[in-house]
XYZ file of C-alpha atoms in Angstrom:
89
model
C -87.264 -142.528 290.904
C -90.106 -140.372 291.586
C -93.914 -141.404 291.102
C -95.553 -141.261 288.385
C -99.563 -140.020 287.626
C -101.785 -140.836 284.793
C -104.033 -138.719 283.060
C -106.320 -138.295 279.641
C -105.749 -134.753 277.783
C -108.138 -135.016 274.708
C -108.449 -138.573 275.010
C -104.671 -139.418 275.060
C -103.582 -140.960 277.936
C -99.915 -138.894 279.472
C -97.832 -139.398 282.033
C -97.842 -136.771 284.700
C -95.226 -135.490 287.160
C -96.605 -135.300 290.687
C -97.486 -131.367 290.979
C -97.460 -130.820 287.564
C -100.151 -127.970 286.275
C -102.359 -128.684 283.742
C -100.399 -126.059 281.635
C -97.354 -127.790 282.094
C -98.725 -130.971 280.989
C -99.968 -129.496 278.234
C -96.621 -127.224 276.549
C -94.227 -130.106 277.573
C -96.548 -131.980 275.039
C -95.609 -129.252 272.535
C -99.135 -127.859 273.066
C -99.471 -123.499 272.256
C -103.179 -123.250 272.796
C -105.957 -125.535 273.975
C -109.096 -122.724 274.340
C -110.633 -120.835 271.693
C -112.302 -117.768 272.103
C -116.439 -117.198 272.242
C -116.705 -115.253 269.414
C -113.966 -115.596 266.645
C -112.691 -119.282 267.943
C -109.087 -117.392 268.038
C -107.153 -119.730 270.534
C -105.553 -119.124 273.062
C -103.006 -120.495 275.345
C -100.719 -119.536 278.750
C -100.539 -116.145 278.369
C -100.233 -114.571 282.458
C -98.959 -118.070 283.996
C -100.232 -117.266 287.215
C -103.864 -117.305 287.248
C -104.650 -113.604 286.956
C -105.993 -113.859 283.111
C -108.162 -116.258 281.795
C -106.516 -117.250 278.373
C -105.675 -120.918 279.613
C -109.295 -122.577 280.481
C -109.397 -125.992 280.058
C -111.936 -128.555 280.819
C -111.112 -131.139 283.620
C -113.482 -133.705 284.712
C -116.574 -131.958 282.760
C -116.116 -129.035 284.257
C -115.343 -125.875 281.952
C -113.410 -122.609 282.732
C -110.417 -124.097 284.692
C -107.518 -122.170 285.011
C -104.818 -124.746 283.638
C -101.645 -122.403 285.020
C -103.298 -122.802 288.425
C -104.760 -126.494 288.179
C -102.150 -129.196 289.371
C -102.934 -132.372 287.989
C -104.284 -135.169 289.841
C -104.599 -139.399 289.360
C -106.728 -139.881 286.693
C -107.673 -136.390 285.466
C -109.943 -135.633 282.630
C -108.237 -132.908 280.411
C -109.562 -131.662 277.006
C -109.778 -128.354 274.891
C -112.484 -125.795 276.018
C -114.006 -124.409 272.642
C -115.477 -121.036 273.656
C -117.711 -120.823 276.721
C -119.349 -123.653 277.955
C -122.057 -124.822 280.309
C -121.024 -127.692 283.018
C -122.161 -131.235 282.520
């Protein structure tokens, strides 16, 4: 039986596989899109998968503009929807 992490995306708590990304986490949850853009609040999801485009920011721990294709998750992570650009906390 393998280990199991915790984690909150949008205030839910999930369990996480060890080396799990963040977009992983978030389309086994049946989740398309968790950004919207600046301007028209269009969202947007995975599109590239490998950390060359930046249609999958998320928000972990406070901090905006992570890539969640690149971003494994860790024990305890902070997830949530980044709506258009934001400052850090």
């Amino acid at each position: 039986m393998s280990e199991r992490l915790t984690a909150r995306i949008d205030g839910r708590e999930v369990a996480v596989t060890p080396g799990e990304t963040v977009a992983a986490v978030l389309l086994r949850q049946g989740r398309r899109s968790w950004r919207t853009t600046r301007g028209a609040g269009r969202p947007r999801g995975v599109f590239c998968g490998i950390g060359v485009c930046f249609d999958c920011l998320v928000v972990v721990n406070g901090v905006p503009d992570v890539r969640a294709c690149r971003r494994r998750v860790a024990e305890g992570d902070d997830i949530r929807v980044q709506h258009g650009a934001e400052l850090p906390r």
